[in-house]
Short mmCIF file of C-alpha atoms in Angstrom, two decimals:
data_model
loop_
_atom_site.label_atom_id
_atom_site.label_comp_id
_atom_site.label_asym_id
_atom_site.label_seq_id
_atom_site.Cartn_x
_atom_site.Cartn_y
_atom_site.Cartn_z
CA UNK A 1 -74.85 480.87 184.84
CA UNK A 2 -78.47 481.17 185.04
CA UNK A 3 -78.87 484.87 186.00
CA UNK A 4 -76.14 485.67 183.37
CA UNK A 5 -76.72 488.06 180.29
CA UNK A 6 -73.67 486.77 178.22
CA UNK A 7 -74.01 484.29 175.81
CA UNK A 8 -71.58 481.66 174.69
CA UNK A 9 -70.21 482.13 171.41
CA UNK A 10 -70.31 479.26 169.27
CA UNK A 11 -66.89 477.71 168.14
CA UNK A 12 -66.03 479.19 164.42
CA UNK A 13 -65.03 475.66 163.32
CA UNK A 14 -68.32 474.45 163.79
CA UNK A 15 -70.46 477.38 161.92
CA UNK A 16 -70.69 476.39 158.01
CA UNK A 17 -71.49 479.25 155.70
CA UNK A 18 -75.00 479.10 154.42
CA UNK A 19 -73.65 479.18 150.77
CA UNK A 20 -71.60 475.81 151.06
CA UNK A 21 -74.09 474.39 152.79
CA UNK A 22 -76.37 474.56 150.03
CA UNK A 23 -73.77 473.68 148.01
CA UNK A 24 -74.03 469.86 149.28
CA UNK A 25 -77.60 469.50 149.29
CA UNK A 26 -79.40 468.39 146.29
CA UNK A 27 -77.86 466.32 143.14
CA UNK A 28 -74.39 465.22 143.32
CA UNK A 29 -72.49 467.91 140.88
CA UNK A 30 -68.77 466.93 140.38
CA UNK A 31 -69.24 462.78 140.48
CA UNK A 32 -68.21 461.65 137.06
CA UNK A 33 -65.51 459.72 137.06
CA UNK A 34 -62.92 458.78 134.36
CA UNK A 35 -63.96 455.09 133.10
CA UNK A 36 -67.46 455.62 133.66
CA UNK A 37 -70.21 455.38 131.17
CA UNK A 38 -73.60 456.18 130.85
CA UNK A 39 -76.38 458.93 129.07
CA UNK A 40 -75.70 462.97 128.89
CA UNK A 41 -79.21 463.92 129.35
CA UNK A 42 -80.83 467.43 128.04
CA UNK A 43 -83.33 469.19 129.13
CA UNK A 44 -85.69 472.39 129.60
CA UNK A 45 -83.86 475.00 131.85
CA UNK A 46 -85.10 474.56 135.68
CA UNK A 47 -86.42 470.61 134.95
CA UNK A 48 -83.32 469.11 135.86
CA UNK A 49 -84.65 467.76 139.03
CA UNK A 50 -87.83 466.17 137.39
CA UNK A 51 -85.45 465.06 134.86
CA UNK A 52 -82.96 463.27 136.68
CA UNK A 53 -85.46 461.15 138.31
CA UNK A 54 -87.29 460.14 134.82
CA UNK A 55 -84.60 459.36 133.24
CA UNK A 56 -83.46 456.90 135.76
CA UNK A 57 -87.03 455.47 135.89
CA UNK A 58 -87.06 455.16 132.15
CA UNK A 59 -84.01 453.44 131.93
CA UNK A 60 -84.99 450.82 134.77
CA UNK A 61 -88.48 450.34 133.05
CA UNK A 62 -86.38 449.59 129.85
CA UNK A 63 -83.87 446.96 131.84
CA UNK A 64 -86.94 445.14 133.44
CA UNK A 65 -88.55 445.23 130.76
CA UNK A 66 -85.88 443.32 128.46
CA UNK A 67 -85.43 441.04 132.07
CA UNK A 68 -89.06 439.96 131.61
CA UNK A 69 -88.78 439.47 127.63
CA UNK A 70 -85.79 437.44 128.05
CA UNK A 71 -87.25 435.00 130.31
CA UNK A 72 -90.51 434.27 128.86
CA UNK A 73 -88.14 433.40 125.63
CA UNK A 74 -86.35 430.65 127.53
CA UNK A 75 -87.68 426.90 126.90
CA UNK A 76 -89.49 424.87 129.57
CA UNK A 77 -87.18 422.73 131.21
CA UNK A 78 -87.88 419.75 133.23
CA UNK A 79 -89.06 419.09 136.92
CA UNK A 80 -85.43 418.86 139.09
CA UNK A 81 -84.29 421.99 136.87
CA UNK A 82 -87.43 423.53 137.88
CA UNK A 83 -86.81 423.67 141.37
CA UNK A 84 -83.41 423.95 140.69
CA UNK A 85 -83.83 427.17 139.18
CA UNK A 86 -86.42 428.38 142.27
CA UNK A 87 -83.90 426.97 144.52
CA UNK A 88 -81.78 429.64 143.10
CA UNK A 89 -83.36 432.27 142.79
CA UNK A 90 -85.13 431.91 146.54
CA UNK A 91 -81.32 432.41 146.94
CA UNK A 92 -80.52 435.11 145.40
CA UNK A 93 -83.96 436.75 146.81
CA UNK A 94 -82.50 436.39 150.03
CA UNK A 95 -78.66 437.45 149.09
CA UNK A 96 -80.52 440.89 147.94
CA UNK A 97 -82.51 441.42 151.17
CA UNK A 98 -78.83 441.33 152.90
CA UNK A 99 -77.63 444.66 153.17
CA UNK A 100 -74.20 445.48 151.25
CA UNK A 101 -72.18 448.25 151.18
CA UNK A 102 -70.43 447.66 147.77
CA UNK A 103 -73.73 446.92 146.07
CA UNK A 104 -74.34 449.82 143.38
CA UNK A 105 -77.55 450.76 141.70
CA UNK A 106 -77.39 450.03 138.87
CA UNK A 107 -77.89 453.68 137.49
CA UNK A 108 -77.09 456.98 139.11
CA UNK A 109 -78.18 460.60 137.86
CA UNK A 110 -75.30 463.27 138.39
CA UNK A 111 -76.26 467.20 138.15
CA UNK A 112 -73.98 469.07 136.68
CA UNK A 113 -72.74 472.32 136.79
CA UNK A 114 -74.56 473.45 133.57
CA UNK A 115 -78.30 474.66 133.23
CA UNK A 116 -80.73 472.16 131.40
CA UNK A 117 -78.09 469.03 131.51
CA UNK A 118 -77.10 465.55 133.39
CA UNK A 119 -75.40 462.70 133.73
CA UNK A 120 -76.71 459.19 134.42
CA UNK A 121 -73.70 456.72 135.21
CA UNK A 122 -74.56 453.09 134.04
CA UNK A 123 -73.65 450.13 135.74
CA UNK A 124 -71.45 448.33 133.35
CA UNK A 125 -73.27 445.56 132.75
CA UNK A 126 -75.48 447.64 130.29
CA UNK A 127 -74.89 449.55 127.54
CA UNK A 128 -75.94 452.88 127.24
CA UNK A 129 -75.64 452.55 123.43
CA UNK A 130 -77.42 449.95 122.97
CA UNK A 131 -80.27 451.11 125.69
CA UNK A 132 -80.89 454.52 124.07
CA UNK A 133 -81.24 453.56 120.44
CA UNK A 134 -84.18 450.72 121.45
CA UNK A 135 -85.51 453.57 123.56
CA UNK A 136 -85.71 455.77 120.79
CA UNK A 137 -86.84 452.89 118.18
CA UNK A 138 -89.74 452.00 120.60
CA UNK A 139 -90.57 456.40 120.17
CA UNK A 140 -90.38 456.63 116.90
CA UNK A 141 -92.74 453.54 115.97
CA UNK A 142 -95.53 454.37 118.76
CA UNK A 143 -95.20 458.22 119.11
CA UNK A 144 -98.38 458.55 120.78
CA UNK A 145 -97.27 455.92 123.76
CA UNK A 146 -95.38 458.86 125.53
CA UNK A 147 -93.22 457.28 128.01
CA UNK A 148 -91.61 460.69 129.29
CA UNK A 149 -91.93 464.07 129.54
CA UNK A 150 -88.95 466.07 130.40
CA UNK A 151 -86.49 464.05 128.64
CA UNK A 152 -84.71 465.78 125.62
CA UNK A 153 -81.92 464.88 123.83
CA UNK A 154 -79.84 461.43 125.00
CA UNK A 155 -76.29 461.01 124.57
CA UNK A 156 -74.49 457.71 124.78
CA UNK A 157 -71.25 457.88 126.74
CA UNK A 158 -69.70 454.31 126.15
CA UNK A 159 -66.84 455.61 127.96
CA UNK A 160 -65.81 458.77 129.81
CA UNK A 161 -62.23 460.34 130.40
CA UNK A 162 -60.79 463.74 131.78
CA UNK A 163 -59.95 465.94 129.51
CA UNK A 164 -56.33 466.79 131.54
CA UNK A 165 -55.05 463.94 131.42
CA UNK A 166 -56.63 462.07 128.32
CA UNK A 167 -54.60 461.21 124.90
CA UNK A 168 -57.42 461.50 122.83
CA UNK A 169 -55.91 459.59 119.72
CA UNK A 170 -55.34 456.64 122.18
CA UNK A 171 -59.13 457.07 123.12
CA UNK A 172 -60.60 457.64 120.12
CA UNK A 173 -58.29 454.59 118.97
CA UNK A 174 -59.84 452.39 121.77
CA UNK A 175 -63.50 453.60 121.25
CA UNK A 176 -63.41 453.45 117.34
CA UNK A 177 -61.34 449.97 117.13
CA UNK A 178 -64.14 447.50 117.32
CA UNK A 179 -66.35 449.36 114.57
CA UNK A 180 -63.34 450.21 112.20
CA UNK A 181 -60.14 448.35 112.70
CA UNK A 182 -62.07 444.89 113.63
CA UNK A 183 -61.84 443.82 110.02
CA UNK A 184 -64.82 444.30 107.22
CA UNK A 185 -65.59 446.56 104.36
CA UNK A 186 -64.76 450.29 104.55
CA UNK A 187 -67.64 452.10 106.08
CA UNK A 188 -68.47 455.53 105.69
CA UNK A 189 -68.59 458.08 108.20
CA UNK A 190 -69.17 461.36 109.92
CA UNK A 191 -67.71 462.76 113.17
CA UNK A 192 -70.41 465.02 115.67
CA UNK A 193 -68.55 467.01 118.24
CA UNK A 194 -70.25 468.87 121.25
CA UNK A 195 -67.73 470.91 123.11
CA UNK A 196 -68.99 473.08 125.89
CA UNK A 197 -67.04 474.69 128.88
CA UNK A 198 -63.74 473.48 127.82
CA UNK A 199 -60.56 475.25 126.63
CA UNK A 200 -58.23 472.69 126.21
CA UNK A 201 -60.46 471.19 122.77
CA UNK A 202 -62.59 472.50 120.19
CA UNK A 203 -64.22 471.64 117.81
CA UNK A 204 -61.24 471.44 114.84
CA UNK A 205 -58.99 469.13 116.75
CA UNK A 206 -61.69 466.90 117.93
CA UNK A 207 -62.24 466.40 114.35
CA UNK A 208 -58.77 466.13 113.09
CA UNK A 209 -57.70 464.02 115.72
CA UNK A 210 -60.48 462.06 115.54
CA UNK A 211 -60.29 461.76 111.69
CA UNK A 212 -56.74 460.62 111.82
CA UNK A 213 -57.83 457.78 113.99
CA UNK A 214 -60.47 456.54 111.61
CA UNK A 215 -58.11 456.40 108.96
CA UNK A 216 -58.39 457.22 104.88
CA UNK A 217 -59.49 453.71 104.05
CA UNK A 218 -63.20 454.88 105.57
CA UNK A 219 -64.86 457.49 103.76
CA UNK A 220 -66.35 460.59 105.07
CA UNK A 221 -69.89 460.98 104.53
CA UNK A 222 -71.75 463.78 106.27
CA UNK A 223 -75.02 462.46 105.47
CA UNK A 224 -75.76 458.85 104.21
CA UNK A 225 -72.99 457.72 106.80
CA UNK A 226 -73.28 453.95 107.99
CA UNK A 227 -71.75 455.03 111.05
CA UNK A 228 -71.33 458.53 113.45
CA UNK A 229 -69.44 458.84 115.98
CA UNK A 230 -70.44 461.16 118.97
CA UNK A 231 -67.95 463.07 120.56
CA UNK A 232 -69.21 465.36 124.05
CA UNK A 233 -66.54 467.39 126.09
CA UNK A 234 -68.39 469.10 128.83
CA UNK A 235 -66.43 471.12 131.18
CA UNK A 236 -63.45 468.59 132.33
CA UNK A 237 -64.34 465.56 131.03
CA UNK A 238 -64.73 463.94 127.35
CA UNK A 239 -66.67 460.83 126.11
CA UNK A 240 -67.44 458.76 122.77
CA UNK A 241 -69.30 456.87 121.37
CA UNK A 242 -70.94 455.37 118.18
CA UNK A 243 -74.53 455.27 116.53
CA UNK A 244 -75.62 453.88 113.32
CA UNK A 245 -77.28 455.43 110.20
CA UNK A 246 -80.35 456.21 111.86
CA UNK A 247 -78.91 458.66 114.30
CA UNK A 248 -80.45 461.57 111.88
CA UNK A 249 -83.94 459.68 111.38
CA UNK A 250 -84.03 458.87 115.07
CA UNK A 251 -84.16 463.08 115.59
CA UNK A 252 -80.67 462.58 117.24
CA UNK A 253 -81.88 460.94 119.90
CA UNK A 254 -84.03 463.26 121.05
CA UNK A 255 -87.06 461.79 122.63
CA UNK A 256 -89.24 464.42 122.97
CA UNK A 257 -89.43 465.22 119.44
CA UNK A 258 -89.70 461.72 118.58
CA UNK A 259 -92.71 461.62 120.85
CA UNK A 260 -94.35 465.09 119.07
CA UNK A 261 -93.58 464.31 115.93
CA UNK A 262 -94.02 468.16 113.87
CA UNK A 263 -97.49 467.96 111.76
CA UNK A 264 -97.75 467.28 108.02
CA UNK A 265 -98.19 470.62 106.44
CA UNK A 266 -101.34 471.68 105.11
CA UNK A 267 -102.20 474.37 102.13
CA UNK A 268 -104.65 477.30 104.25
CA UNK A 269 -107.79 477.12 102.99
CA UNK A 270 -108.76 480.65 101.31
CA UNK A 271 -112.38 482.53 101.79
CA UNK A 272 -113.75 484.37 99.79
CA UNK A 273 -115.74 487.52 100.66
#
């Protein structure tokens, strides 16, 4: 009633604590998923925001740009495949102006529960290996065309796994087979584990078990390797992956010392009184 002075409480169900209210705003912090692949991303404590949305626009810059290379490389074809081919694509214009539920960007930053690091998934049509090492090729020949600024260190996740459930011989095995047990000369390599967060690996077994995999008939070789393979368990999950020998020249993939390269040192100059 009007004239009243009691007021009606509110139902307890529908009050939500401030704390886990916040907890659901921002980045999405528990969505990697075992199978996924994609980029770890490092970077400066309290730029994970800024960083999450360059590195997304980076990596889209790179896929249209390799789009656009690709087809001015194709070869002119004649007048009915012409307007074949804009027959087509006025299609498929129109199929992507449809709305659809179960179409998926095709990358997708994660936040994760540790300062200065992220996740960005990769649709599986591209490969996160292959995307980071051009970006960092393109860095390291034109340092002075900085393309981003909050972007550290990139590491390729070709594939992703919990660390509860995974075998990790059987996913090192799968990982490793197609650049050591595919045939070929022995090649030599090294092993670079990251293990943060986690209790049920460290560093030892990741190597051993790893190792094993691998097998005797490939050399170890901690510095002129032909091959490394990349290791990163981060709280509950663990992924892989492989770079060649210019991981080390390439400043481990980190882009933002490729882009400020450290000066050439010069002797001081001495005065004299």
């Amino acid at each position: 009633m009007a004239g009243s002075g009691k007021r009606a409480m509110p139902d307890r169900k529908s009050v939500q604590p401030a704390k886990k209210r916040k907890k659901h705003q921002g980045g999405n912090k528990s969505g990697i998923e075992g199978g996924d692949w994609g980029v770890f991303v490092s970077c400066d404590l309290g730029k994970e925001g800024k960083c999450m949305a360059e590195a997304v626009d980076l990596f889209s810059q790179s896929v249209e740009s390799s789009s656009s290379d690709n087809h001015g490389d194709k070869p002119d074809s004649d007048e009915e495949e012409d307007e074949d081919d804009i027959e087509a694509q006025i299609r498929k214009e129109v199929e992507g102006l449809k709305p659809s539920a179960s179409k998926s960007r095709p990358f997708h930053a994660i936040r994760m529960d540790l300062p200065c690091l992220l996740f960005v998934r990769f649709d599986k049509s591209i490969n996160p290996e292959e995307m980071v090492h051009q970006l960092c090729l393109e860095a390291a020949a034109n340092p002075e065309k900085k393309r981003s600024r909050w972007i550290q260190r990139m590491t390729p996740a070709i594939s992703v796994r919990k660390t509860l459930s995974v075998d990790l011989e059987s996913f090192a095995r799968e990982i490793l087979k197609p650049h050591f047990h595919s045939g070929g000369p022995p090649k030599k390599y090294a092993i670079r584990p990251v293990v943060r967060s986690n209790k049920k690996f460290n560093r030892d077994v990741v190597i051993k078990t790893v190792a094993d995999v691998v097998g005797p008939e490939h050399p170890v070789d901690l510095k002129n390797y032909d091959l490394i393979i990349l290791v990163t368990v981060i709280q509950n999950v663990i992924s892989m992956s492989v770079a060649g020998s210019d991981y080390d020249r390439l400043k481990k993939y980190n882009l933002a010392e490729l882009y400020s390269p450290a000066p050439t040192s010069e002797p001081a100059e001495t005065t004299k009184d």
